[in-house]
């Protein structure tokens, strides 16, 4: 019974001590997305992603043009079809129909591969930047003695009053100019 009483007393002291400490903990906030988009590495990555996206778009555009040309050829053959050339035109239309199906399948495959390639490249280029920004946020939080840092860009903070915005300190740690503006992503980031 004596040990139980001691355990309860120790637990009460720990709980009261924790409540007292939590009242003194510092809370800061930061807009991590904005800082992320202000890094020079993001601009470089964004340019690379835009170039890759443009290349894939041009490739698909060429395929769409090929499809449209074949479709126009089929429509023209159908318009010029008569009893005299019916057998020949029908055979040509069947061949064009198969070619159109093949092009559609290729377009779908190229679109799928393009999305995968863009996703992989985006992950490859952006993950190191995210790590760098998070390391800078963590370093500033430790240097300034923050117990919590909330990310206002994630939308998970419904309301905050007070706290200290440490964005400027994180930008300084990353070497970002105070008057820099975020780069708009060429390809949506996840």
PDB file of C-alpha atoms in Angstrom:
ATOM      1  CA  UNK A   1       0.000   0.000   0.000  1.00  0.00           C
ATOM      2  CA  UNK A   2       2.878   2.309   0.814  1.00  0.00           C
ATOM      3  CA  UNK A   3       4.406   1.720  -2.667  1.00  0.00           C
ATOM      4  CA  UNK A   4       1.066   2.423  -4.330  1.00  0.00           C
ATOM      5  CA  UNK A   5       0.785   5.737  -2.459  1.00  0.00           C
ATOM      6  CA  UNK A   6       4.314   6.708  -3.499  1.00  0.00           C
ATOM      7  CA  UNK A   7       3.581   5.814  -7.137  1.00  0.00           C
ATOM      8  CA  UNK A   8       0.451   7.963  -7.106  1.00  0.00           C
ATOM      9  CA  UNK A   9       2.326  10.848  -5.486  1.00  0.00           C
ATOM     10  CA  UNK A  10       5.173  10.630  -8.001  1.00  0.00           C
ATOM     11  CA  UNK A  11       2.687  10.499 -10.899  1.00  0.00           C
ATOM     12  CA  UNK A  12       0.894  13.584  -9.539  1.00  0.00           C
ATOM     13  CA  UNK A  13       4.172  15.506  -9.291  1.00  0.00           C
ATOM     14  CA  UNK A  14       5.122  14.492 -12.839  1.00  0.00           C
ATOM     15  CA  UNK A  15       1.718  15.554 -14.214  1.00  0.00           C
ATOM     16  CA  UNK A  16       1.777  18.882 -12.370  1.00  0.00           C
ATOM     17  CA  UNK A  17       5.368  19.490 -13.427  1.00  0.00           C
ATOM     18  CA  UNK A  18       4.552  18.702 -17.045  1.00  0.00           C
ATOM     19  CA  UNK A  19       1.601  21.110 -17.018  1.00  0.00           C
ATOM     20  CA  UNK A  20       3.815  23.811 -15.576  1.00  0.00           C
ATOM     21  CA  UNK A  21       6.493  23.211 -18.220  1.00  0.00           C
ATOM     22  CA  UNK A  22       4.027  23.145 -21.098  1.00  0.00           C
ATOM     23  CA  UNK A  23       2.759  26.575 -20.150  1.00  0.00           C
ATOM     24  CA  UNK A  24       6.283  27.911 -20.685  1.00  0.00           C
ATOM     25  CA  UNK A  25       6.986  26.229 -24.030  1.00  0.00           C
ATOM     26  CA  UNK A  26       7.467  28.485 -27.027  1.00  0.00           C
ATOM     27  CA  UNK A  27       5.361  28.052 -30.139  1.00  0.00           C
ATOM     28  CA  UNK A  28       6.352  29.389 -33.542  1.00  0.00           C
ATOM     29  CA  UNK A  29       4.899  29.172 -37.010  1.00  0.00           C
ATOM     30  CA  UNK A  30       6.283  29.091 -40.511  1.00  0.00           C
ATOM     31  CA  UNK A  31       4.959  28.938 -44.079  1.00  0.00           C
ATOM     32  CA  UNK A  32       7.057  26.007 -45.298  1.00  0.00           C
ATOM     33  CA  UNK A  33       5.561  25.950 -48.810  1.00  0.00           C
ATOM     34  CA  UNK A  34       6.431  29.580 -49.427  1.00  0.00           C
ATOM     35  CA  UNK A  35       9.990  29.073 -48.223  1.00  0.00           C
ATOM     36  CA  UNK A  36      10.274  25.878 -50.288  1.00  0.00           C
ATOM     37  CA  UNK A  37       9.238  27.770 -53.428  1.00  0.00           C
ATOM     38  CA  UNK A  38      11.738  30.555 -52.711  1.00  0.00           C
ATOM     39  CA  UNK A  39      14.798  28.321 -52.688  1.00  0.00           C
ATOM     40  CA  UNK A  40      17.143  28.585 -55.682  1.00  0.00           C
ATOM     41  CA  UNK A  41      17.059  24.788 -55.947  1.00  0.00           C
ATOM     42  CA  UNK A  42      13.287  24.891 -56.420  1.00  0.00           C
ATOM     43  CA  UNK A  43      13.599  27.315 -59.334  1.00  0.00           C
ATOM     44  CA  UNK A  44      16.135  25.007 -60.980  1.00  0.00           C
ATOM     45  CA  UNK A  45      13.989  21.927 -60.324  1.00  0.00           C
ATOM     46  CA  UNK A  46      10.891  23.746 -61.539  1.00  0.00           C
ATOM     47  CA  UNK A  47      12.654  24.689 -64.786  1.00  0.00           C
ATOM     48  CA  UNK A  48      13.734  21.061 -65.310  1.00  0.00           C
ATOM     49  CA  UNK A  49      10.211  19.806 -64.666  1.00  0.00           C
ATOM     50  CA  UNK A  50       8.767  22.382 -67.064  1.00  0.00           C
ATOM     51  CA  UNK A  51      11.238  21.299 -69.765  1.00  0.00           C
ATOM     52  CA  UNK A  52      10.360  17.624 -69.243  1.00  0.00           C
ATOM     53  CA  UNK A  53       6.640  18.439 -69.264  1.00  0.00           C
ATOM     54  CA  UNK A  54       7.022  20.468 -72.478  1.00  0.00           C
ATOM     55  CA  UNK A  55       8.936  17.600 -74.143  1.00  0.00           C
ATOM     56  CA  UNK A  56       6.252  15.078 -73.213  1.00  0.00           C
ATOM     57  CA  UNK A  57       3.514  17.481 -74.351  1.00  0.00           C
ATOM     58  CA  UNK A  58       5.185  17.947 -77.757  1.00  0.00           C
ATOM     59  CA  UNK A  59       5.500  14.187 -78.162  1.00  0.00           C
ATOM     60  CA  UNK A  60       1.800  13.753 -77.418  1.00  0.00           C
ATOM     61  CA  UNK A  61       0.877  16.674 -79.649  1.00  0.00           C
ATOM     62  CA  UNK A  62       2.638  14.963 -82.559  1.00  0.00           C
ATOM     63  CA  UNK A  63       0.676  11.802 -81.889  1.00  0.00           C
ATOM     64  CA  UNK A  64      -2.607  13.750 -81.720  1.00  0.00           C
ATOM     65  CA  UNK A  65      -1.783  15.369 -85.064  1.00  0.00           C
ATOM     66  CA  UNK A  66      -1.063  11.962 -86.599  1.00  0.00           C
ATOM     67  CA  UNK A  67      -4.379  10.686 -85.233  1.00  0.00           C
ATOM     68  CA  UNK A  68      -6.258  13.706 -86.576  1.00  0.00           C
ATOM     69  CA  UNK A  69      -4.670  13.298 -90.031  1.00  0.00           C
ATOM     70  CA  UNK A  70      -5.680   9.637 -90.194  1.00  0.00           C
ATOM     71  CA  UNK A  71      -9.174  10.535 -88.979  1.00  0.00           C
ATOM     72  CA  UNK A  72      -9.479  13.170 -91.716  1.00  0.00           C
ATOM     73  CA  UNK A  73      -8.231  10.644 -94.302  1.00  0.00           C
ATOM     74  CA  UNK A  74     -10.897   8.158 -93.175  1.00  0.00           C
ATOM     75  CA  UNK A  75     -13.623  10.816 -93.337  1.00  0.00           C
ATOM     76  CA  UNK A  76     -12.511  11.844 -96.838  1.00  0.00           C
ATOM     77  CA  UNK A  77     -12.501   8.228 -98.053  1.00  0.00           C
ATOM     78  CA  UNK A  78     -15.967   7.730 -96.602  1.00  0.00           C
ATOM     79  CA  UNK A  79     -17.271  10.823 -98.403  1.00  0.00           C
ATOM     80  CA  UNK A  80     -15.818   9.672-101.733  1.00  0.00           C
ATOM     81  CA  UNK A  81     -17.101   6.120-101.379  1.00  0.00           C
ATOM     82  CA  UNK A  82     -19.323   4.951-104.220  1.00  0.00           C
ATOM     83  CA  UNK A  83     -20.679   1.687-105.568  1.00  0.00           C
ATOM     84  CA  UNK A  84     -17.765   1.531-108.006  1.00  0.00           C
ATOM     85  CA  UNK A  85     -15.008   1.785-105.349  1.00  0.00           C
ATOM     86  CA  UNK A  86     -16.911   0.334-102.381  1.00  0.00           C
ATOM     87  CA  UNK A  87     -14.743  -2.775-101.871  1.00  0.00           C
ATOM     88  CA  UNK A  88     -11.454  -0.892-102.133  1.00  0.00           C
ATOM     89  CA  UNK A  89     -12.572   1.978 -99.877  1.00  0.00           C
ATOM     90  CA  UNK A  90     -14.044  -0.376 -97.291  1.00  0.00           C
ATOM     91  CA  UNK A  91     -10.717  -2.252 -97.085  1.00  0.00           C
ATOM     92  CA  UNK A  92      -8.841   1.045 -96.764  1.00  0.00           C
ATOM     93  CA  UNK A  93     -11.266   2.236 -94.068  1.00  0.00           C
ATOM     94  CA  UNK A  94     -10.799  -0.990 -92.147  1.00  0.00           C
ATOM     95  CA  UNK A  95      -7.009  -0.528 -92.284  1.00  0.00           C
ATOM     96  CA  UNK A  96      -7.331   3.135 -91.190  1.00  0.00           C
ATOM     97  CA  UNK A  97      -9.648   2.087 -88.360  1.00  0.00           C
ATOM     98  CA  UNK A  98      -7.046  -0.353 -87.063  1.00  0.00           C
ATOM     99  CA  UNK A  99      -4.314   2.300 -87.378  1.00  0.00           C
ATOM    100  CA  UNK A 100      -6.496   4.771 -85.422  1.00  0.00           C
ATOM    101  CA  UNK A 101      -6.989   2.212 -82.652  1.00  0.00           C
ATOM    102  CA  UNK A 102      -3.228   1.571 -82.520  1.00  0.00           C
ATOM    103  CA  UNK A 103      -2.516   5.307 -82.290  1.00  0.00           C
ATOM    104  CA  UNK A 104      -5.093   5.679 -79.482  1.00  0.00           C
ATOM    105  CA  UNK A 105      -3.412   2.869 -77.549  1.00  0.00           C
ATOM    106  CA  UNK A 106       0.023   4.429 -78.086  1.00  0.00           C
ATOM    107  CA  UNK A 107      -1.284   7.826 -76.941  1.00  0.00           C
ATOM    108  CA  UNK A 108      -2.692   6.272 -73.756  1.00  0.00           C
ATOM    109  CA  UNK A 109       0.568   4.462 -73.070  1.00  0.00           C
ATOM    110  CA  UNK A 110       2.677   7.568 -73.716  1.00  0.00           C
ATOM    111  CA  UNK A 111       0.398   9.589 -71.402  1.00  0.00           C
ATOM    112  CA  UNK A 112       0.741   6.967 -68.652  1.00  0.00           C
ATOM    113  CA  UNK A 113       4.527   6.807 -69.007  1.00  0.00           C
ATOM    114  CA  UNK A 114       4.774  10.606 -69.147  1.00  0.00           C
ATOM    115  CA  UNK A 115       2.845  10.939 -65.885  1.00  0.00           C
ATOM    116  CA  UNK A 116       5.057   8.322 -64.243  1.00  0.00           C
ATOM    117  CA  UNK A 117       8.228   9.995 -65.541  1.00  0.00           C
ATOM    118  CA  UNK A 118       7.085  13.412 -64.328  1.00  0.00           C
ATOM    119  CA  UNK A 119       6.159  11.986 -60.928  1.00  0.00           C
ATOM    120  CA  UNK A 120       9.514  10.241 -60.536  1.00  0.00           C
ATOM    121  CA  UNK A 121      11.460  13.308 -61.676  1.00  0.00           C
ATOM    122  CA  UNK A 122       9.421  15.540 -59.365  1.00  0.00           C
ATOM    123  CA  UNK A 123      10.160  13.253 -56.413  1.00  0.00           C
ATOM    124  CA  UNK A 124      13.831  13.034 -57.361  1.00  0.00           C
ATOM    125  CA  UNK A 125      14.237  16.806 -57.635  1.00  0.00           C
ATOM    126  CA  UNK A 126      11.963  18.025 -54.846  1.00  0.00           C
ATOM    127  CA  UNK A 127      12.660  15.549 -52.020  1.00  0.00           C
ATOM    128  CA  UNK A 128      16.174  16.908 -51.310  1.00  0.00           C
ATOM    129  CA  UNK A 129      14.807  20.471 -51.244  1.00  0.00           C
ATOM    130  CA  UNK A 130      12.074  19.464 -48.803  1.00  0.00           C
ATOM    131  CA  UNK A 131      14.690  17.835 -46.592  1.00  0.00           C
ATOM    132  CA  UNK A 132      16.870  20.954 -46.715  1.00  0.00           C
ATOM    133  CA  UNK A 133      13.946  23.226 -45.759  1.00  0.00           C
ATOM    134  CA  UNK A 134      12.864  20.904 -42.931  1.00  0.00           C
ATOM    135  CA  UNK A 135      16.443  20.769 -41.614  1.00  0.00           C
ATOM    136  CA  UNK A 136      16.584  24.587 -41.630  1.00  0.00           C
ATOM    137  CA  UNK A 137      13.235  24.819 -39.805  1.00  0.00           C
ATOM    138  CA  UNK A 138      14.430  22.291 -37.229  1.00  0.00           C
ATOM    139  CA  UNK A 139      17.729  24.144 -36.769  1.00  0.00           C
ATOM    140  CA  UNK A 140      15.993  27.504 -36.241  1.00  0.00           C
ATOM    141  CA  UNK A 141      13.512  25.899 -33.835  1.00  0.00           C
ATOM    142  CA  UNK A 142      16.338  24.412 -31.786  1.00  0.00           C
ATOM    143  CA  UNK A 143      18.406  27.628 -31.858  1.00  0.00           C
ATOM    144  CA  UNK A 144      15.430  29.717 -30.683  1.00  0.00           C
ATOM    145  CA  UNK A 145      14.179  27.161 -28.143  1.00  0.00           C
ATOM    146  CA  UNK A 146      10.800  26.372 -29.687  1.00  0.00           C
ATOM    147  CA  UNK A 147       8.910  23.360 -28.416  1.00  0.00           C
ATOM    148  CA  UNK A 148       6.509  23.467 -31.373  1.00  0.00           C
ATOM    149  CA  UNK A 149       6.579  24.970 -34.846  1.00  0.00           C
ATOM    150  CA  UNK A 150       3.324  24.947 -36.797  1.00  0.00           C
ATOM    151  CA  UNK A 151       3.275  24.945 -40.593  1.00  0.00           C
ATOM    152  CA  UNK A 152       0.681  27.514 -41.650  1.00  0.00           C
ATOM    153  CA  UNK A 153       0.879  26.428 -45.307  1.00  0.00           C
ATOM    154  CA  UNK A 154      -0.498  22.957 -44.668  1.00  0.00           C
ATOM    155  CA  UNK A 155      -3.877  24.222 -43.579  1.00  0.00           C
ATOM    156  CA  UNK A 156      -3.716  22.190 -40.391  1.00  0.00           C
ATOM    157  CA  UNK A 157      -3.701  25.328 -38.247  1.00  0.00           C
ATOM    158  CA  UNK A 158      -7.259  26.569 -37.966  1.00  0.00           C
ATOM    159  CA  UNK A 159      -6.479  29.449 -35.655  1.00  0.00           C
ATOM    160  CA  UNK A 160      -3.421  30.908 -34.091  1.00  0.00           C
ATOM    161  CA  UNK A 161      -2.830  34.060 -32.216  1.00  0.00           C
ATOM    162  CA  UNK A 162       0.595  35.000 -31.160  1.00  0.00           C
ATOM    163  CA  UNK A 163       3.458  32.682 -31.508  1.00  0.00           C
ATOM    164  CA  UNK A 164       6.422  33.893 -33.434  1.00  0.00           C
ATOM    165  CA  UNK A 165       6.726  33.666 -37.216  1.00  0.00           C
ATOM    166  CA  UNK A 166      10.151  32.137 -37.786  1.00  0.00           C
ATOM    167  CA  UNK A 167       9.904  32.223 -41.591  1.00  0.00           C
ATOM    168  CA  UNK A 168      12.426  35.061 -41.856  1.00  0.00           C
ATOM    169  CA  UNK A 169      14.931  33.139 -39.722  1.00  0.00           C
ATOM    170  CA  UNK A 170      14.504  29.999 -41.831  1.00  0.00           C
ATOM    171  CA  UNK A 171      14.896  32.012 -45.049  1.00  0.00           C
ATOM    172  CA  UNK A 172      18.079  33.550 -43.645  1.00  0.00           C
ATOM    173  CA  UNK A 173      19.395  30.094 -42.710  1.00  0.00           C
ATOM    174  CA  UNK A 174      18.768  28.992 -46.325  1.00  0.00           C
ATOM    175  CA  UNK A 175      20.316  32.170 -47.759  1.00  0.00           C
ATOM    176  CA  UNK A 176      17.045  33.411 -49.272  1.00  0.00           C
ATOM    177  CA  UNK A 177      16.723  37.164 -49.714  1.00  0.00           C
ATOM    178  CA  UNK A 178      14.073  38.843 -47.572  1.00  0.00           C
ATOM    179  CA  UNK A 179      12.403  40.320 -50.669  1.00  0.00           C
ATOM    180  CA  UNK A 180      12.448  37.069 -52.726  1.00  0.00           C
ATOM    181  CA  UNK A 181       9.160  35.823 -54.118  1.00  0.00           C
ATOM    182  CA  UNK A 182       8.056  32.206 -54.451  1.00  0.00           C
ATOM    183  CA  UNK A 183       8.311  30.519 -57.861  1.00  0.00           C
ATOM    184  CA  UNK A 184       5.033  29.186 -59.227  1.00  0.00           C
ATOM    185  CA  UNK A 185       5.384  25.441 -59.814  1.00  0.00           C
ATOM    186  CA  UNK A 186       5.366  24.415 -63.504  1.00  0.00           C
ATOM    187  CA  UNK A 187       4.013  21.016 -62.579  1.00  0.00           C
ATOM    188  CA  UNK A 188       1.734  20.658 -59.541  1.00  0.00           C
ATOM    189  CA  UNK A 189       3.583  19.415 -56.463  1.00  0.00           C
ATOM    190  CA  UNK A 190       2.049  16.856 -54.185  1.00  0.00           C
TER     191      UNK A 190
END
